[in-house]
Short mmCIF file of C-alpha atoms in Angstrom, two decimals:
data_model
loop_
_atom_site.label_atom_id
_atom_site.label_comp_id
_atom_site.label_asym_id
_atom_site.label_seq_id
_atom_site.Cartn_x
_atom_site.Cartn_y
_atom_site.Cartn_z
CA UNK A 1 -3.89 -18.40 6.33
CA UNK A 2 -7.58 -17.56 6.45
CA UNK A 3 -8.81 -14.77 5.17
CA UNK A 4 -12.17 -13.10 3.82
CA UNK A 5 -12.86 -13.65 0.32
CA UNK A 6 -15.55 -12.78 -2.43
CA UNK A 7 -16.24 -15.21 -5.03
CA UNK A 8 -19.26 -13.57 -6.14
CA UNK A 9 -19.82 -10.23 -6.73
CA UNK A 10 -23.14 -8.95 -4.70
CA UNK A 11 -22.73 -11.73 -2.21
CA UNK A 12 -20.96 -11.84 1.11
CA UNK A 13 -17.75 -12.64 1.87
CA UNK A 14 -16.75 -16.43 3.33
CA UNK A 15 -14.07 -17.00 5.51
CA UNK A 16 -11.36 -19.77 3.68
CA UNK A 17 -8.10 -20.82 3.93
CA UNK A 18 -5.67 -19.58 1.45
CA UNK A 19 -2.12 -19.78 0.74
CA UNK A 20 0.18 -16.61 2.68
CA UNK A 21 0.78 -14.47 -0.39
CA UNK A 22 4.28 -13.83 -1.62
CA UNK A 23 5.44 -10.49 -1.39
CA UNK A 24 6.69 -9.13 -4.83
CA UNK A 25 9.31 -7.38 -5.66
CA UNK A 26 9.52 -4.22 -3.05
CA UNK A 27 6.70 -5.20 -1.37
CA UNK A 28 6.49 -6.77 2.46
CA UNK A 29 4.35 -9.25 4.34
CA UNK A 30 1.97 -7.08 6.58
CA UNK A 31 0.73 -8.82 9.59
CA UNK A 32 -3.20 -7.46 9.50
CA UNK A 33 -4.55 -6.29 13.09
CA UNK A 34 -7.26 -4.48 11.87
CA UNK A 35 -8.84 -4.20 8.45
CA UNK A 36 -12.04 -2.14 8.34
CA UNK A 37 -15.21 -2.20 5.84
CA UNK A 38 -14.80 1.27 4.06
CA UNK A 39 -17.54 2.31 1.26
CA UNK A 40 -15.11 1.66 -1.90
CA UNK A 41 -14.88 -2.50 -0.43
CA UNK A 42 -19.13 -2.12 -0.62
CA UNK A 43 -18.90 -0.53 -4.19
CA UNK A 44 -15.78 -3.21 -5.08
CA UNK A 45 -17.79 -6.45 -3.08
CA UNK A 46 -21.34 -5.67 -5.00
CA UNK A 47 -19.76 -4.86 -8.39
CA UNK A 48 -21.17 -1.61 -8.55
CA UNK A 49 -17.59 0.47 -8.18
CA UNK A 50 -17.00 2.73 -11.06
CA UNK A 51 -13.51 0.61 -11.66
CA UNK A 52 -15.79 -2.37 -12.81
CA UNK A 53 -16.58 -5.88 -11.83
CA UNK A 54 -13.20 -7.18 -9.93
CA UNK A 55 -11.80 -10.45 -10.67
CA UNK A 56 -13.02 -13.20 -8.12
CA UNK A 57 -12.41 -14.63 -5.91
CA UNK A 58 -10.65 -11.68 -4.15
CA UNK A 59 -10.00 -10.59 -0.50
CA UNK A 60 -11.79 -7.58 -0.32
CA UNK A 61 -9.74 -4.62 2.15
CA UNK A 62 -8.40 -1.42 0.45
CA UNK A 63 -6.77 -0.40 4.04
CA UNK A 64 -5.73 -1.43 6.92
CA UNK A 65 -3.51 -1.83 10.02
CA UNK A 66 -0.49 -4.08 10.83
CA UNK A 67 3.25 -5.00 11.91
CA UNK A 68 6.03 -5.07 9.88
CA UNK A 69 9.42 -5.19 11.27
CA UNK A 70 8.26 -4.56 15.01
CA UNK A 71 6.44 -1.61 13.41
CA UNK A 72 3.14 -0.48 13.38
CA UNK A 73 1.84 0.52 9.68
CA UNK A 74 -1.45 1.88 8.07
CA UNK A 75 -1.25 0.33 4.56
CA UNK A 76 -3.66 0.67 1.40
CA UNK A 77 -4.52 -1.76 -1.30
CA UNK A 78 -5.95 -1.52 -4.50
CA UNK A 79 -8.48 -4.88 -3.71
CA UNK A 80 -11.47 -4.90 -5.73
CA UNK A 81 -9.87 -2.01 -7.86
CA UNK A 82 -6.89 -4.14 -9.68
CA UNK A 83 -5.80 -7.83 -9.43
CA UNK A 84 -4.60 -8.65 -6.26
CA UNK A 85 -6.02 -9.53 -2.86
CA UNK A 86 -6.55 -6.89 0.11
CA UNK A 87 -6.44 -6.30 3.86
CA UNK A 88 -9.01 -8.64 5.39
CA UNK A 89 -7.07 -11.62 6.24
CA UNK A 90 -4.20 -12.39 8.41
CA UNK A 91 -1.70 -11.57 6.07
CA UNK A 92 -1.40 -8.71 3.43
CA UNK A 93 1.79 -8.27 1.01
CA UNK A 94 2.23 -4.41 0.68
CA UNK A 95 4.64 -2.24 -1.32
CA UNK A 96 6.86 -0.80 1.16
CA UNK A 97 6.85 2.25 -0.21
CA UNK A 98 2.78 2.45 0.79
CA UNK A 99 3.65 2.03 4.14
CA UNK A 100 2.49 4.75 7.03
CA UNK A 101 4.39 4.43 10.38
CA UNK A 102 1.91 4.96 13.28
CA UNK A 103 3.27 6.30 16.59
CA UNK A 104 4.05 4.22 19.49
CA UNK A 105 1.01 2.90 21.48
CA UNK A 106 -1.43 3.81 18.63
CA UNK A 107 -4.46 1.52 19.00
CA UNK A 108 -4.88 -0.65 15.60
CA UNK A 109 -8.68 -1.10 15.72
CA UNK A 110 -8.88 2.85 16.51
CA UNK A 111 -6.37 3.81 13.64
CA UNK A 112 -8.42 1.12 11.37
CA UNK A 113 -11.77 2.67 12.10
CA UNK A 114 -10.95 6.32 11.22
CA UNK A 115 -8.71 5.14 7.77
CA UNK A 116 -7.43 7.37 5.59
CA UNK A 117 -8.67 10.88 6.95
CA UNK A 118 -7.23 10.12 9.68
CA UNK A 119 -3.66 9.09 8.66
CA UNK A 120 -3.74 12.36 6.19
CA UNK A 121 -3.98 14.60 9.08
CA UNK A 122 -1.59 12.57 10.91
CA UNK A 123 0.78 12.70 8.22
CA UNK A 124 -0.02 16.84 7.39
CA UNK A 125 0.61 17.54 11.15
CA UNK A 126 3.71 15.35 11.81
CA UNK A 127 5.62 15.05 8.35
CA UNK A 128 4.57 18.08 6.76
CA UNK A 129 3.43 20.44 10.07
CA UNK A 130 6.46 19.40 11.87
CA UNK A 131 4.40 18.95 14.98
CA UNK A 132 6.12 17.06 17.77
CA UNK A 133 4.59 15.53 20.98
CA UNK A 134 3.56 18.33 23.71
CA UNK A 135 2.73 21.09 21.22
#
């Protein structure tokens, strides 16, 4: 699979081939549609995050959108904060649990682009709010 990955801290990401990862136990294998650059994958990539160095090489990614099971899912990872490899590549294993269902017809790259702020409202309005199409 290729993917985006940092072998040096402070220096940009090259595009390899890696093996798929394997998902662990209850975690899934998240086809990646969209994986956007957020400020904590700068702070992770250049070495500068308050978590530390990370381990290289890494895929760098700490969100990012996808299908599992027909579905379409918003997803975090902790790349560039713990061991493990994030979002920017074609495939992304994911605890299930982590998972956010989008609605039908959401646009990926959208979704990507406005991250977590935007699937915290989503989820405070729909989950929490109880807000249903039309109102």
């Amino acid at each position: 699979m290729r993917a985006a990955q940092i072998h040096t801290c402070g220096e940009p990401p090259a595009v390899a081939e890696r093996p798929a990862p394997a998902p662990g136990p209850g975690e899934v294998l998240v086809e990646v549609s969209a994986a956007p650059v957020t400020p904590l994958d700068l702070l992770c990539a250049t070495g500068t995050s308050y978590f530390g160095t990370p381990p290289t090489p890494y895929v760098p990614g700490v969100q990012g959108v996808g299908t599992v099971g027909g579905r379409t899912v918003w997803f975090p990872t902790t790349a560039g904060m713990a061991p493990g490899d994030g979002s920017m590549a074609e495939l992304a294993a994911v605890p299930e649990s982590d998972l956010v269902e989008l609605p039908p017809g959401a646009d990926p790259v959208a979704v990507a682009a406005l991250g977590l702020s935007a699937v915290a409202a989503y989820m405070a309005l729909g989950w929490r709010g109880e807000l249903r199409p039309g109102e």
